[in-house]
């Protein structure tokens, strides 16, 4: 058994990492079962200038919750549902549900109570769940955020909250102890539970007191070796596994296709959007949790990124570029190209306080053939008519990100390819 334990522990690390990463993020919440609203675009890496976010951490151990979504008047919005295992299991919003005011009853696992007949029911796979709402920036957006509410179906009761490791567990085995407690609190689908049984020799299913404080030293060393190996393998995968470049752009359409079991409103249960086997799904899920926790399926939005021009030279503000979109990205929710600096992936300060160019940009100039040409450069264009199409760049290195909301089938089938950025003479 000593020879098997390191390999088993390494596998358990990758398998359990998404769950523990999710719960660690959930644990920073100041309140449960209520939305916390982002009122302005933050100065954080990869901040999205198109949307304002409202996030709620749910604990359904006290019973069902009501979710009320306002009438958005056609403004792009989405409420993304993420369970404790980081599976995206529902989307409510522009792509999937009408824009009028709607009410949903969110019911916990195993719920056997009476459901309100007038409500649309969403079955939540785990007691702890994250809701991420996104609203298009614009007049009245704060009122829309405030109208997004969560209420209890029953009077307030004490909630279970998050599990904590038992005291006295050696530091090197805290990961497994936290995973042991979390597996008991947030059991996955029956198929996943069958898969998990392979980890029984690690003590992950020992009930009651933790097995780790009294575990023999040799066994503990073998497990520690495996956990280190699993951690190193995940770090390697997170830095090396990327979609192939197309004209300099990265656009991985299947980073979040690892949910194989729970499909509520707005999710697509189809071979194109589910991975072929559980081993592959677990690996992809771990890498996604390491690199882009709480990301969404490509059929909700895509965000290709470019770092180099047509000639393979890294983008920098001492040169000027054009991007000719012919045609612009087809979508139901619009598109925009945002600018980020090289070292910090932050939005770039500029004289116009302008961080993106897109379908909603006032005065955006369209060429006679229907294409849109975006000017990407540090200096303000000489022609005032070109200002709407100007995306200000920093002087140093940078990378634009193109976001397409509710993309059309041509994008999802990988038939629409973005052109390269072309350096221009100033």
PDB file of C-alpha atoms in Angstrom, residues 28-150:
ATOM      1  CA  UNK A  28     -14.237  35.536   2.485  1.00  0.00           C
ATOM      2  CA  UNK A  29     -17.911  36.559   2.201  1.00  0.00           C
ATOM      3  CA  UNK A  30     -19.143  39.040   4.782  1.00  0.00           C
ATOM      4  CA  UNK A  31     -22.745  37.888   4.488  1.00  0.00           C
ATOM      5  CA  UNK A  32     -24.662  34.874   3.184  1.00  0.00           C
ATOM      6  CA  UNK A  33     -27.930  34.812   1.223  1.00  0.00           C
ATOM      7  CA  UNK A  34     -27.694  38.432   0.090  1.00  0.00           C
ATOM      8  CA  UNK A  35     -26.061  40.157  -2.854  1.00  0.00           C
ATOM      9  CA  UNK A  36     -22.993  42.338  -2.471  1.00  0.00           C
ATOM     10  CA  UNK A  37     -22.871  44.860  -5.300  1.00  0.00           C
ATOM     11  CA  UNK A  38     -19.925  46.226  -7.232  1.00  0.00           C
ATOM     12  CA  UNK A  39     -20.867  49.860  -7.869  1.00  0.00           C
ATOM     13  CA  UNK A  40     -17.986  50.784 -10.173  1.00  0.00           C
ATOM     14  CA  UNK A  41     -15.423  49.008 -12.291  1.00  0.00           C
ATOM     15  CA  UNK A  42     -12.622  48.047  -9.873  1.00  0.00           C
ATOM     16  CA  UNK A  43      -8.899  48.643 -10.290  1.00  0.00           C
ATOM     17  CA  UNK A  44      -8.076  44.933 -10.236  1.00  0.00           C
ATOM     18  CA  UNK A  45      -6.420  42.580 -12.728  1.00  0.00           C
ATOM     19  CA  UNK A  46      -8.637  41.762 -15.729  1.00  0.00           C
ATOM     20  CA  UNK A  47     -11.497  43.994 -14.531  1.00  0.00           C
ATOM     21  CA  UNK A  48     -14.347  44.056 -17.054  1.00  0.00           C
ATOM     22  CA  UNK A  49     -15.314  47.628 -18.081  1.00  0.00           C
ATOM     23  CA  UNK A  50     -18.560  46.432 -19.704  1.00  0.00           C
ATOM     24  CA  UNK A  51     -20.273  44.945 -16.658  1.00  0.00           C
ATOM     25  CA  UNK A  52     -20.938  45.523 -12.976  1.00  0.00           C
ATOM     26  CA  UNK A  53     -21.013  42.432 -10.781  1.00  0.00           C
ATOM     27  CA  UNK A  54     -23.270  41.444  -7.894  1.00  0.00           C
ATOM     28  CA  UNK A  55     -22.219  38.329  -5.980  1.00  0.00           C
ATOM     29  CA  UNK A  56     -24.141  36.280  -3.433  1.00  0.00           C
ATOM     30  CA  UNK A  57     -22.913  33.329  -1.398  1.00  0.00           C
ATOM     31  CA  UNK A  58     -25.823  31.030  -0.612  1.00  0.00           C
ATOM     32  CA  UNK A  59     -26.264  28.633   2.283  1.00  0.00           C
ATOM     33  CA  UNK A  60     -29.409  26.589   1.642  1.00  0.00           C
ATOM     34  CA  UNK A  61     -29.137  24.464   4.775  1.00  0.00           C
ATOM     35  CA  UNK A  62     -32.007  26.543   6.192  1.00  0.00           C
ATOM     36  CA  UNK A  63     -34.323  25.674   3.313  1.00  0.00           C
ATOM     37  CA  UNK A  64     -35.251  27.101  -0.116  1.00  0.00           C
ATOM     38  CA  UNK A  65     -34.573  30.682  -1.157  1.00  0.00           C
ATOM     39  CA  UNK A  66     -36.403  33.048  -3.495  1.00  0.00           C
ATOM     40  CA  UNK A  67     -34.402  34.760  -6.235  1.00  0.00           C
ATOM     41  CA  UNK A  68     -36.033  37.773  -7.874  1.00  0.00           C
ATOM     42  CA  UNK A  69     -34.536  39.122 -11.095  1.00  0.00           C
ATOM     43  CA  UNK A  70     -35.738  42.529 -12.357  1.00  0.00           C
ATOM     44  CA  UNK A  71     -36.920  43.558 -15.790  1.00  0.00           C
ATOM     45  CA  UNK A  72     -33.733  44.840 -17.436  1.00  0.00           C
ATOM     46  CA  UNK A  73     -35.356  46.506 -20.434  1.00  0.00           C
ATOM     47  CA  UNK A  74     -33.179  44.620 -22.895  1.00  0.00           C
ATOM     48  CA  UNK A  75     -29.883  45.340 -21.130  1.00  0.00           C
ATOM     49  CA  UNK A  76     -27.470  42.382 -21.181  1.00  0.00           C
ATOM     50  CA  UNK A  77     -27.430  40.539 -17.872  1.00  0.00           C
ATOM     51  CA  UNK A  78     -26.811  37.063 -16.513  1.00  0.00           C
ATOM     52  CA  UNK A  79     -26.971  35.347 -13.136  1.00  0.00           C
ATOM     53  CA  UNK A  80     -24.512  32.448 -13.130  1.00  0.00           C
ATOM     54  CA  UNK A  81     -24.940  29.589 -10.632  1.00  0.00           C
ATOM     55  CA  UNK A  82     -21.795  27.792  -9.419  1.00  0.00           C
ATOM     56  CA  UNK A  83     -21.948  24.889  -6.960  1.00  0.00           C
ATOM     57  CA  UNK A  84     -19.304  24.071  -4.352  1.00  0.00           C
ATOM     58  CA  UNK A  85     -17.470  21.849  -6.865  1.00  0.00           C
ATOM     59  CA  UNK A  86     -17.242  24.845  -9.274  1.00  0.00           C
ATOM     60  CA  UNK A  87     -19.739  23.298 -11.710  1.00  0.00           C
ATOM     61  CA  UNK A  88     -21.815  25.876 -13.596  1.00  0.00           C
ATOM     62  CA  UNK A  89     -25.303  24.373 -13.342  1.00  0.00           C
ATOM     63  CA  UNK A  90     -27.658  27.251 -14.290  1.00  0.00           C
ATOM     64  CA  UNK A  91     -27.780  30.628 -16.031  1.00  0.00           C
ATOM     65  CA  UNK A  92     -30.632  33.113 -15.758  1.00  0.00           C
ATOM     66  CA  UNK A  93     -30.458  36.152 -18.027  1.00  0.00           C
ATOM     67  CA  UNK A  94     -30.576  37.666 -21.492  1.00  0.00           C
ATOM     68  CA  UNK A  95     -29.461  34.530 -23.314  1.00  0.00           C
ATOM     69  CA  UNK A  96     -31.810  32.096 -21.619  1.00  0.00           C
ATOM     70  CA  UNK A  97     -34.843  33.806 -20.051  1.00  0.00           C
ATOM     71  CA  UNK A  98     -37.121  36.742 -21.041  1.00  0.00           C
ATOM     72  CA  UNK A  99     -36.179  40.227 -19.859  1.00  0.00           C
ATOM     73  CA  UNK A 100     -39.290  40.754 -17.716  1.00  0.00           C
ATOM     74  CA  UNK A 101     -39.230  40.448 -13.927  1.00  0.00           C
ATOM     75  CA  UNK A 102     -38.957  36.814 -12.885  1.00  0.00           C
ATOM     76  CA  UNK A 103     -38.959  34.804  -9.683  1.00  0.00           C
ATOM     77  CA  UNK A 104     -37.143  31.532  -9.042  1.00  0.00           C
ATOM     78  CA  UNK A 105     -37.345  29.120  -6.139  1.00  0.00           C
ATOM     79  CA  UNK A 106     -33.898  27.733  -5.313  1.00  0.00           C
ATOM     80  CA  UNK A 107     -34.248  24.384  -3.549  1.00  0.00           C
ATOM     81  CA  UNK A 108     -31.441  22.525  -1.731  1.00  0.00           C
ATOM     82  CA  UNK A 109     -30.306  18.936  -2.330  1.00  0.00           C
ATOM     83  CA  UNK A 110     -32.883  16.361  -1.286  1.00  0.00           C
ATOM     84  CA  UNK A 111     -35.641  18.923  -0.876  1.00  0.00           C
ATOM     85  CA  UNK A 112     -38.978  17.151  -0.440  1.00  0.00           C
ATOM     86  CA  UNK A 113     -41.165  20.051   0.619  1.00  0.00           C
ATOM     87  CA  UNK A 114     -43.940  21.693  -1.292  1.00  0.00           C
ATOM     88  CA  UNK A 115     -42.843  23.941  -4.124  1.00  0.00           C
ATOM     89  CA  UNK A 116     -44.653  27.175  -4.922  1.00  0.00           C
ATOM     90  CA  UNK A 117     -46.625  26.379  -8.085  1.00  0.00           C
ATOM     91  CA  UNK A 118     -46.129  29.827  -9.627  1.00  0.00           C
ATOM     92  CA  UNK A 119     -42.345  29.766  -9.286  1.00  0.00           C
ATOM     93  CA  UNK A 120     -39.732  28.455 -11.633  1.00  0.00           C
ATOM     94  CA  UNK A 121     -37.700  25.934  -9.657  1.00  0.00           C
ATOM     95  CA  UNK A 122     -33.910  25.616  -9.821  1.00  0.00           C
ATOM     96  CA  UNK A 123     -32.471  22.596  -8.028  1.00  0.00           C
ATOM     97  CA  UNK A 124     -29.175  23.448  -6.360  1.00  0.00           C
ATOM     98  CA  UNK A 125     -26.674  20.531  -6.131  1.00  0.00           C
ATOM     99  CA  UNK A 126     -24.767  21.660  -2.997  1.00  0.00           C
ATOM    100  CA  UNK A 127     -25.821  23.514   0.148  1.00  0.00           C
ATOM    101  CA  UNK A 128     -23.171  26.172  -0.481  1.00  0.00           C
ATOM    102  CA  UNK A 129     -23.513  27.844  -3.878  1.00  0.00           C
ATOM    103  CA  UNK A 130     -22.275  31.045  -5.512  1.00  0.00           C
ATOM    104  CA  UNK A 131     -24.410  33.379  -7.634  1.00  0.00           C
ATOM    105  CA  UNK A 132     -22.554  35.799  -9.903  1.00  0.00           C
ATOM    106  CA  UNK A 133     -24.785  38.416 -11.518  1.00  0.00           C
ATOM    107  CA  UNK A 134     -23.503  40.665 -14.289  1.00  0.00           C
ATOM    108  CA  UNK A 135     -25.302  43.767 -15.622  1.00  0.00           C
ATOM    109  CA  UNK A 136     -24.281  45.910 -18.572  1.00  0.00           C
ATOM    110  CA  UNK A 137     -22.830  49.256 -17.434  1.00  0.00           C
ATOM    111  CA  UNK A 138     -25.078  52.240 -18.112  1.00  0.00           C
ATOM    112  CA  UNK A 139     -27.708  54.564 -16.646  1.00  0.00           C
ATOM    113  CA  UNK A 140     -29.880  52.860 -14.057  1.00  0.00           C
ATOM    114  CA  UNK A 141     -27.570  49.902 -13.502  1.00  0.00           C
ATOM    115  CA  UNK A 142     -27.451  50.441  -9.726  1.00  0.00           C
ATOM    116  CA  UNK A 143     -31.241  50.309  -9.546  1.00  0.00           C
ATOM    117  CA  UNK A 144     -31.189  46.999 -11.405  1.00  0.00           C
ATOM    118  CA  UNK A 145     -28.623  45.650  -8.963  1.00  0.00           C
ATOM    119  CA  UNK A 146     -30.751  46.733  -6.011  1.00  0.00           C
ATOM    120  CA  UNK A 147     -33.811  45.039  -7.506  1.00  0.00           C
ATOM    121  CA  UNK A 148     -31.959  41.712  -7.626  1.00  0.00           C
ATOM    122  CA  UNK A 149     -32.913  40.118  -4.313  1.00  0.00           C
ATOM    123  CA  UNK A 150     -32.799  36.893  -2.310  1.00  0.00           C
TER     124      UNK A 150
END
